[in-house]
Short mmCIF file of C-alpha atoms and ligand atoms in Angstrom, two decimals:
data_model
loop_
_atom_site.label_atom_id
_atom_site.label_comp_id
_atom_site.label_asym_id
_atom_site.label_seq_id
_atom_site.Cartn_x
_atom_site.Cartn_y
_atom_site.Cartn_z
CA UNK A 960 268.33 239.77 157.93
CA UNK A 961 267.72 239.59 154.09
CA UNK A 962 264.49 239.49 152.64
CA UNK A 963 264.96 237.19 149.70
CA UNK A 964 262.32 234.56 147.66
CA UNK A 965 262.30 232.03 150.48
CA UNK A 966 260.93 234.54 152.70
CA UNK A 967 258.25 235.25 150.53
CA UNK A 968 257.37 231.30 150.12
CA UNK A 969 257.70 231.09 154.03
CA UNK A 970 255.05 234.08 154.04
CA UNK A 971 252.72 232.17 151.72
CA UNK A 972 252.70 229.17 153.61
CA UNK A 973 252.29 231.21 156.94
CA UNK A 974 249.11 232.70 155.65
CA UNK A 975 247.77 229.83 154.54
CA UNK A 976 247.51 228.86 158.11
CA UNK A 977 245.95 232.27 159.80
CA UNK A 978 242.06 232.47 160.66
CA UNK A 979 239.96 234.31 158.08
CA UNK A 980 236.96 236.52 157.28
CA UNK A 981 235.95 238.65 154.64
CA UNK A 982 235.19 242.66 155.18
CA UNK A 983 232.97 243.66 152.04
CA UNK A 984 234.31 241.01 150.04
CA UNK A 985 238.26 241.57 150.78
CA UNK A 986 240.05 238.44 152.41
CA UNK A 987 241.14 239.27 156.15
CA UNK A 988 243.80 236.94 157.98
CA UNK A 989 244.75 237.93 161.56
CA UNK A 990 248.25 237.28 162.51
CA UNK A 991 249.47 237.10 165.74
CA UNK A 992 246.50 239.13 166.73
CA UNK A 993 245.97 241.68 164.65
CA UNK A 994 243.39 241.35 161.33
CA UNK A 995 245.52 242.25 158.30
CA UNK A 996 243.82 242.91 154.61
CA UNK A 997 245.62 239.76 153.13
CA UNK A 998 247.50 241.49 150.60
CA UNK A 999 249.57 243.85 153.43
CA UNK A 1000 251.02 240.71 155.31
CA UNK A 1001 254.00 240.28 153.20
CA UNK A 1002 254.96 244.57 153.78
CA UNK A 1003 253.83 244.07 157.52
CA UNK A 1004 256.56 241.27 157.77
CA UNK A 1005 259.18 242.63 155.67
CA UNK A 1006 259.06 246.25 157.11
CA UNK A 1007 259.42 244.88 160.97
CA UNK A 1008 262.49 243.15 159.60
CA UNK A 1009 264.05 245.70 157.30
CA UNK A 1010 262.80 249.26 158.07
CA UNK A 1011 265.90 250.97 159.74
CA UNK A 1012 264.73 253.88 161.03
CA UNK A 1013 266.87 257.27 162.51
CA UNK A 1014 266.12 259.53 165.24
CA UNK A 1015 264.79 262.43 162.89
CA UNK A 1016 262.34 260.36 161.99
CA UNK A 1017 258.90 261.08 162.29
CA UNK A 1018 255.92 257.88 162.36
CA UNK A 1019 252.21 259.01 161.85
CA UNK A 1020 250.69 255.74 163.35
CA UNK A 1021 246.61 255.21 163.88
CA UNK A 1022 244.25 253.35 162.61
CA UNK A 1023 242.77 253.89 159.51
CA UNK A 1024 239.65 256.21 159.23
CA UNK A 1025 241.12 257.96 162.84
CA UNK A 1026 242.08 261.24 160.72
CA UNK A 1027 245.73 260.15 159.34
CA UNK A 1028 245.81 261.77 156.36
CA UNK A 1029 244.35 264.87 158.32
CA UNK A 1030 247.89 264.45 160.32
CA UNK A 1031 249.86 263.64 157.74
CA UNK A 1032 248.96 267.07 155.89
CA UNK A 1033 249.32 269.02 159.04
CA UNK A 1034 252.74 267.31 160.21
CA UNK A 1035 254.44 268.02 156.54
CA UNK A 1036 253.28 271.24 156.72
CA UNK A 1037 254.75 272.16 159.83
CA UNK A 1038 258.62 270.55 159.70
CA UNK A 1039 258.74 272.03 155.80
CA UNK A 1040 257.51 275.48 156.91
CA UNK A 1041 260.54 276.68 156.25
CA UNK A 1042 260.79 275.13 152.88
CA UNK A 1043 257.58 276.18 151.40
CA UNK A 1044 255.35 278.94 152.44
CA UNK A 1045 251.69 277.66 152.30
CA UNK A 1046 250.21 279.23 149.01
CA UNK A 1047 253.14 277.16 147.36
CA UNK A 1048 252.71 273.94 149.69
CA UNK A 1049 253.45 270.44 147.92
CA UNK A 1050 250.05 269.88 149.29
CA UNK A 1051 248.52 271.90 146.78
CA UNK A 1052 249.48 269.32 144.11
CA UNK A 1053 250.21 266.46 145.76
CA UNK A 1054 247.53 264.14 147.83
CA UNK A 1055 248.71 263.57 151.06
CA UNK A 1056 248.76 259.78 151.10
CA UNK A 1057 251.02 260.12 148.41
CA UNK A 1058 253.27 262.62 150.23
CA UNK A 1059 253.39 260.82 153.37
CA UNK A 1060 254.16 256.94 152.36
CA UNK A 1061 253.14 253.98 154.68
CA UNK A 1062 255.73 251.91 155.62
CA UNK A 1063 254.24 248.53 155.04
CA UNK A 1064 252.02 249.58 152.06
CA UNK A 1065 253.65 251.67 150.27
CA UNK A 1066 257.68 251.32 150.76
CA UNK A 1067 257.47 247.55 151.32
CA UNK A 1068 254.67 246.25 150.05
CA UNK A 1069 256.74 244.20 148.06
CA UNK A 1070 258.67 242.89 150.56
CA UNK A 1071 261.79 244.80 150.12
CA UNK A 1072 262.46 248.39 150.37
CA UNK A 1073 261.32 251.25 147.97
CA UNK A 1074 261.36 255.26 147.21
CA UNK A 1075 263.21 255.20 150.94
CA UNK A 1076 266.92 256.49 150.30
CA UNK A 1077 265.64 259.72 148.66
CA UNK A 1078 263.69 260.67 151.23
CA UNK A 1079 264.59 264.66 152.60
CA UNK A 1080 265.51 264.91 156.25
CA UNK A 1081 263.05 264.32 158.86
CA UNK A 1082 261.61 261.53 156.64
CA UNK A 1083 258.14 261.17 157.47
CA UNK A 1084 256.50 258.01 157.85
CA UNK A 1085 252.76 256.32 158.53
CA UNK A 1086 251.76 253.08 159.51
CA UNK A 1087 248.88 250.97 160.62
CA UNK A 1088 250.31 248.31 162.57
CA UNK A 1089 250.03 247.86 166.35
CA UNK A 1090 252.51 249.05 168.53
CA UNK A 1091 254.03 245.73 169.45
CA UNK A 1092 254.40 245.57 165.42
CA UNK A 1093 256.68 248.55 165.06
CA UNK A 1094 260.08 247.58 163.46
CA UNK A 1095 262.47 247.55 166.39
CA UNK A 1096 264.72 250.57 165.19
CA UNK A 1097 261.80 252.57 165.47
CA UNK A 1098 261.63 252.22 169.16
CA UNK A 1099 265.46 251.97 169.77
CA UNK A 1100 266.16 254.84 167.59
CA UNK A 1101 263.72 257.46 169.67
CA UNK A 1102 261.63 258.37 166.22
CA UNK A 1103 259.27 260.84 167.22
CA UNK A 1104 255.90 258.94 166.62
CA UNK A 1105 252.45 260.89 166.38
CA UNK A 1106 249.22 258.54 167.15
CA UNK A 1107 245.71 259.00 165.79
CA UNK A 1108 243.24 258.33 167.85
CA UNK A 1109 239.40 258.74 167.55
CA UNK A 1110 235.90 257.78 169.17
CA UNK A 1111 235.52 254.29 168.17
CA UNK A 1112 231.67 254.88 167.10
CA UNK A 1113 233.00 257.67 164.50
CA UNK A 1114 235.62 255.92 163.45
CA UNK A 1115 233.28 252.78 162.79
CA UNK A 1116 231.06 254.78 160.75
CA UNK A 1117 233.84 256.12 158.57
CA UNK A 1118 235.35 253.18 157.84
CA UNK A 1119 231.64 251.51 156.62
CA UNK A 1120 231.58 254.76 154.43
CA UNK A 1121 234.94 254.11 152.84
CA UNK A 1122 235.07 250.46 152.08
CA UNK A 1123 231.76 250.78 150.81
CA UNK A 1124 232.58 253.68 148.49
CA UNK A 1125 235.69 251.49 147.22
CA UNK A 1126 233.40 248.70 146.63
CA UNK A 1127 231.01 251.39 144.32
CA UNK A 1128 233.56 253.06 143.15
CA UNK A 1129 235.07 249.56 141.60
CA UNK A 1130 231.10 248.49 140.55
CA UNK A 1131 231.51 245.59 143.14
CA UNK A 1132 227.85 246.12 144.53
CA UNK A 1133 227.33 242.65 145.19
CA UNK A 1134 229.71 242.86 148.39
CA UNK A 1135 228.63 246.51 149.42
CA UNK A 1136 227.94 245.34 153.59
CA UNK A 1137 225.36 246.24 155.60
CA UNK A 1138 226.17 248.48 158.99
CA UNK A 1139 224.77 245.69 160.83
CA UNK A 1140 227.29 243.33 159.30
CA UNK A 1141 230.10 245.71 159.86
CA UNK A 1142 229.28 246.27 163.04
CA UNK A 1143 229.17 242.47 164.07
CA UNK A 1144 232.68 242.12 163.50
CA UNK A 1145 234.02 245.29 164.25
CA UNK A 1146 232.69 244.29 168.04
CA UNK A 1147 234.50 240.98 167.77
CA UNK A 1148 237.66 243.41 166.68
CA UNK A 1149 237.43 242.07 163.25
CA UNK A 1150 238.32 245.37 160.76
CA UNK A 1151 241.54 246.62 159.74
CA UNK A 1152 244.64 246.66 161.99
CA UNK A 1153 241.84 246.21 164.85
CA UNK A 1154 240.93 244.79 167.32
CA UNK A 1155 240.67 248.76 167.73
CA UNK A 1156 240.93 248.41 171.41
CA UNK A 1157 244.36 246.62 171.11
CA UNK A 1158 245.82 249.10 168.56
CA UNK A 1159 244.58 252.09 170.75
CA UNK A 1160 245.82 250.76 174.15
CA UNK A 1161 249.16 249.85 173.02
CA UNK A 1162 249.86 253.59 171.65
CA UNK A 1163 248.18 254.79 174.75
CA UNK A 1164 250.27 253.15 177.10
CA UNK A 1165 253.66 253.81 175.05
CA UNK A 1166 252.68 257.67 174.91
CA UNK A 1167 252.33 257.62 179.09
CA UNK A 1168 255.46 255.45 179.39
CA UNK A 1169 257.67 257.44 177.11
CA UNK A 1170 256.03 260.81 176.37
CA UNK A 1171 258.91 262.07 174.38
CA UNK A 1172 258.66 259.40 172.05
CA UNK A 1173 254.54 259.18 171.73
CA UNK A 1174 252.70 261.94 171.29
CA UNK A 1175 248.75 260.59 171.46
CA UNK A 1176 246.53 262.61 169.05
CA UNK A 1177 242.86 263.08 169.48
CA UNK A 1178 240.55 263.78 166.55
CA UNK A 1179 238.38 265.53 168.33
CA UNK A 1180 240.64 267.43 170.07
CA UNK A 1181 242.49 268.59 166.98
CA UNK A 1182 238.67 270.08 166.04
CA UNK A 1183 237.88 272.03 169.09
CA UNK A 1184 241.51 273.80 169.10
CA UNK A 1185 243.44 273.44 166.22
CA UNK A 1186 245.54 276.19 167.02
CA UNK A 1187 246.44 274.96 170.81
CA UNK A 1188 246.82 270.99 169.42
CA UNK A 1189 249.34 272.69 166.64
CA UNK A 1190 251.59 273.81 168.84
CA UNK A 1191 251.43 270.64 170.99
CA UNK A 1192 252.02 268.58 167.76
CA UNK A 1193 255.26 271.27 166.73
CA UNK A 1194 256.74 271.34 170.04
CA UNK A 1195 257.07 268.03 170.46
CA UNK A 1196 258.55 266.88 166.93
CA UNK A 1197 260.80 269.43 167.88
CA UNK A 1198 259.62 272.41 165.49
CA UNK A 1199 258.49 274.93 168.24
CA UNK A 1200 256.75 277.69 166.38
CA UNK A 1201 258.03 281.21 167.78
CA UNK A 1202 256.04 283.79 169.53
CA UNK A 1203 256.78 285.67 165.92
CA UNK A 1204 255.51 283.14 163.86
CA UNK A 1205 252.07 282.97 165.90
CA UNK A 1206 251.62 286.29 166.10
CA UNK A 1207 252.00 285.87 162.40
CA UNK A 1208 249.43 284.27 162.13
CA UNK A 1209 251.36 281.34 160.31
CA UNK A 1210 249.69 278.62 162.92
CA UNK A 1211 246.13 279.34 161.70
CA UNK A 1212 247.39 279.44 157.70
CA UNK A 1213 248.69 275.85 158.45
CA UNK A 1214 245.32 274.86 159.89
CA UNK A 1215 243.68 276.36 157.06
CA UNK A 1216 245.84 274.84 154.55
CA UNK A 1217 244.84 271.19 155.64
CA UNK A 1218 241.46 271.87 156.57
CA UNK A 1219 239.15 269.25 155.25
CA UNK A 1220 237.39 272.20 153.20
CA UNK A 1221 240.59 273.58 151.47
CA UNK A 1222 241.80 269.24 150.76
CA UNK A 1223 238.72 268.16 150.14
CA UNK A 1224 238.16 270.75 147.51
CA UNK A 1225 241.55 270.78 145.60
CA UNK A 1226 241.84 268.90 142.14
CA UNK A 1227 244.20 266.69 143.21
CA UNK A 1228 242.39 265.28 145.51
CA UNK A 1229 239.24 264.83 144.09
CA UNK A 1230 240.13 262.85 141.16
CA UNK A 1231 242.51 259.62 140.81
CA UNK A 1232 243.21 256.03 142.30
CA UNK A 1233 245.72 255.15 144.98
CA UNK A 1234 246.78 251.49 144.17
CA UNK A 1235 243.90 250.87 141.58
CA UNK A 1236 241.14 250.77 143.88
CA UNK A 1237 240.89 253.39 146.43
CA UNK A 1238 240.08 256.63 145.20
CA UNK A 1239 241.74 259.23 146.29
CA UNK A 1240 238.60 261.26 147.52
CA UNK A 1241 237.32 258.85 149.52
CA UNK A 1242 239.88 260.22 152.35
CA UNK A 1243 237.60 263.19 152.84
CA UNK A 1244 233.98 262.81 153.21
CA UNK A 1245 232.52 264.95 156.34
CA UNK A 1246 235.04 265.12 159.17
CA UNK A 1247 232.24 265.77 161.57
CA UNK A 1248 232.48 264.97 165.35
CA UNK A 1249 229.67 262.26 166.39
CA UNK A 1250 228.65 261.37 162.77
CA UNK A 1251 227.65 258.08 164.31
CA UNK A 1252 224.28 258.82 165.51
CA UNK A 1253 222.95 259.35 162.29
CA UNK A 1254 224.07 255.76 161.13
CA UNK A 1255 224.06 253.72 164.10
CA UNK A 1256 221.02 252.14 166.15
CA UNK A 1257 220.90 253.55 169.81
CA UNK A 1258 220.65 250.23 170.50
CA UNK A 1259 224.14 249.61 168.83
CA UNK A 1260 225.19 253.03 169.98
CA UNK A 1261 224.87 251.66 173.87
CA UNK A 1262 226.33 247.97 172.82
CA UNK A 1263 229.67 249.57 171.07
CA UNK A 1264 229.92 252.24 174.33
CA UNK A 1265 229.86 249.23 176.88
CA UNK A 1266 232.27 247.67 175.27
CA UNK A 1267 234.44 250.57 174.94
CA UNK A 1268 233.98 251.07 178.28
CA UNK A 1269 234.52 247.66 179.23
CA UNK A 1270 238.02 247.71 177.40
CA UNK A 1271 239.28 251.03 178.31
CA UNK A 1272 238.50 250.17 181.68
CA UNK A 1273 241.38 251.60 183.94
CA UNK A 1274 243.42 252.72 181.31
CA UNK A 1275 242.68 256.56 181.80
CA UNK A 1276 241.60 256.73 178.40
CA UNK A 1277 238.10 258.28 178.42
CA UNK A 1278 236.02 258.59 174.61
P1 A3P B 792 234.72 260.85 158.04
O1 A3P B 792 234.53 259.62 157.21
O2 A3P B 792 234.05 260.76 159.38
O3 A3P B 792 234.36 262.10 157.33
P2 A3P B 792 241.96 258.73 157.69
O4 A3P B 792 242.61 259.87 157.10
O5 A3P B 792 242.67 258.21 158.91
O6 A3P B 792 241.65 257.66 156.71
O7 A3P B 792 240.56 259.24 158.27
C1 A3P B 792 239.54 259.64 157.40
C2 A3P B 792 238.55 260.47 158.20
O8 A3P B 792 239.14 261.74 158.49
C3 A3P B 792 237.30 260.76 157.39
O9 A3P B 792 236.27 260.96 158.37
C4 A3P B 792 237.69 262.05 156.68
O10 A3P B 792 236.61 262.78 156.19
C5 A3P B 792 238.41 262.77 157.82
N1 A3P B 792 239.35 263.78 157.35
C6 A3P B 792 240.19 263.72 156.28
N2 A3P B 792 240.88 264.86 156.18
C7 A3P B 792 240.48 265.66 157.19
C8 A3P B 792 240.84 266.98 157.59
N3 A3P B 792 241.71 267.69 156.91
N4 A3P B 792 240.22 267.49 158.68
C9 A3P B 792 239.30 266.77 159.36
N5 A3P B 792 238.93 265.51 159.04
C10 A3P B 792 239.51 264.97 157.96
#
């Protein structure tokens, strides 16, 4: 199917039409069940119609704030190995949002496809969207796809962080929200890409239904044992690292490499704006396991784990 002007009109006119709220000032519309920042509908539509994808391909799918860019840096680094040795890693220049694209905001945000052709082989990908949401090549075609997941409390808290510090870092203090707010419609699934439980559950279920196809990715996991999680992660996109290469230590010089200390700390990623309002820092701020309990109420604390428990129910996921 083409993506041409009448498209975009019908888009228009479709979003005129969705529910709406505001997060910190931005304009949310959720479509077909999923709350979208306004501005990524049109790249959300045109990608699931246009985004061929091949079998090399690798997705890095989560929700934002779940440690992406934390996989995106660690997945590049491990299918290039053989292209770049660490001390010279693209990474050291280059901020990893920028090295690993999103599919709907960043190659199609404008509704038709950019930057895609030159891509080298296995392109790597990211993406917000919900399962059900994935262009259909991406399923058909096998693409290897690579899910973020993290506790909901955490993830909560770092996303209150970040669109807070956009809102400072652009002086727009009159819509800085309070956690309370945020955490009202959060519970009611209202945040980006969310409901969370929805986005979660429909990775989870893929990645026991076809586990050579899903790989699901636990923050906390990749914290405790980077080392062990490595080799789950390069084993399964099909980059095994060798018995020589561990005993090379070349596993814990990738973990290094993307460490939140070493990224966090390089001048490329601590100045600059990604699509004139986010700055680039604001990726890394602690990457701390159970940050929540110093922002949260216990009394919130015990209303977001009911709920979690309450949708998780009988899933086997456990947080
Ligand atoms: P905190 O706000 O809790 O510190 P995403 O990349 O999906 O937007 O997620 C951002 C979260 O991951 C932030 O969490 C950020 O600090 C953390 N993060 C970013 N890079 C990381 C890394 N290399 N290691 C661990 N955590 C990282």
């Amino acid at each position: 199917m083409e993506f041409t002007k009448s498209s975009e009109n019908n888009i228009d006119k479709l979003v005129s039409c969705l529910p709406r709220e505001n997060i910190c000032g931005l304009p949310f519309c959720q479509y077909n069940g999923t709350w979208f920042l306004l501005y990524h509908i049109p790249g959300v539509i045109s990608s699931q119609q246009l985004f061929q994808a091949d079998e090399s391909d690798i997705i890095i799918a989560g929700l934002p704030k779940c440690g992406t860019t934390w996989l995106k840096a660690l997945i590049f680094s491990i299918v290039n190995r053989n292209r770049y040795q660490p001390k010279e890693s693209p990474l050291l220049s280059i901020h990893p949002q920028i090295l690993v694209p999103s599919i709907e905001m960043d190659h199609f945000r404008d509704g038709l496809p950019q930057n895609i052709d030159q891509l080298s082989r296995p392109r790597i990908f990211s993406t917000h969207v919900p399962y059900a949401f994935l262009p259909n090549s991406i399923i058909t075609s096998n693409s290897r796809v690579v899910y973020a997941c993290r506790n909901p409390l955490d993830a909560l808290v770092s996303s209150w962080h970040f669109h807070n510090s956009m809102m400072k870092h652009n002086n727009i203090s009159g819509q800085l929200e309070l956690i309370d707010e945020f955490f009202d419609k959060y519970c009611r699934g209202v945040q980006l890409y969310g409901p969370f439980w929805d986005n979660i559950l429909g990775y989870w279920k893929a990645s026991v239904e076809k586990p050579e196809s899903v790989l699901f990715m636990m923050y906390e996991d990749l914290k405790e044992d980077s080392v062990f999680q490595l080799k789950r992660l390069a084993s399964f996109l099909g980059f095994p690292f060798s018995a020589e290469e561990e005993a090379l230590g070349l596993i814990q010089e990738i973990s290094t490499l993307c460490s939140i200390g070493n990224l966090q700390n390089l001048e490329v990623n601590r100045k600059g704006v990604y699509y004139s309002i986010v700055p680039l820092a604001s990726f890394f701020r602690k990457g701390e396991v159970g940050d929540h309990v110093n922002h949260l109420t216990p009394s919130m604390i015990e209303t977001l784990n009911k709920l979690v428990e309450e949708k998780f129910a009988g899933s086997g996921l456990v947080f």
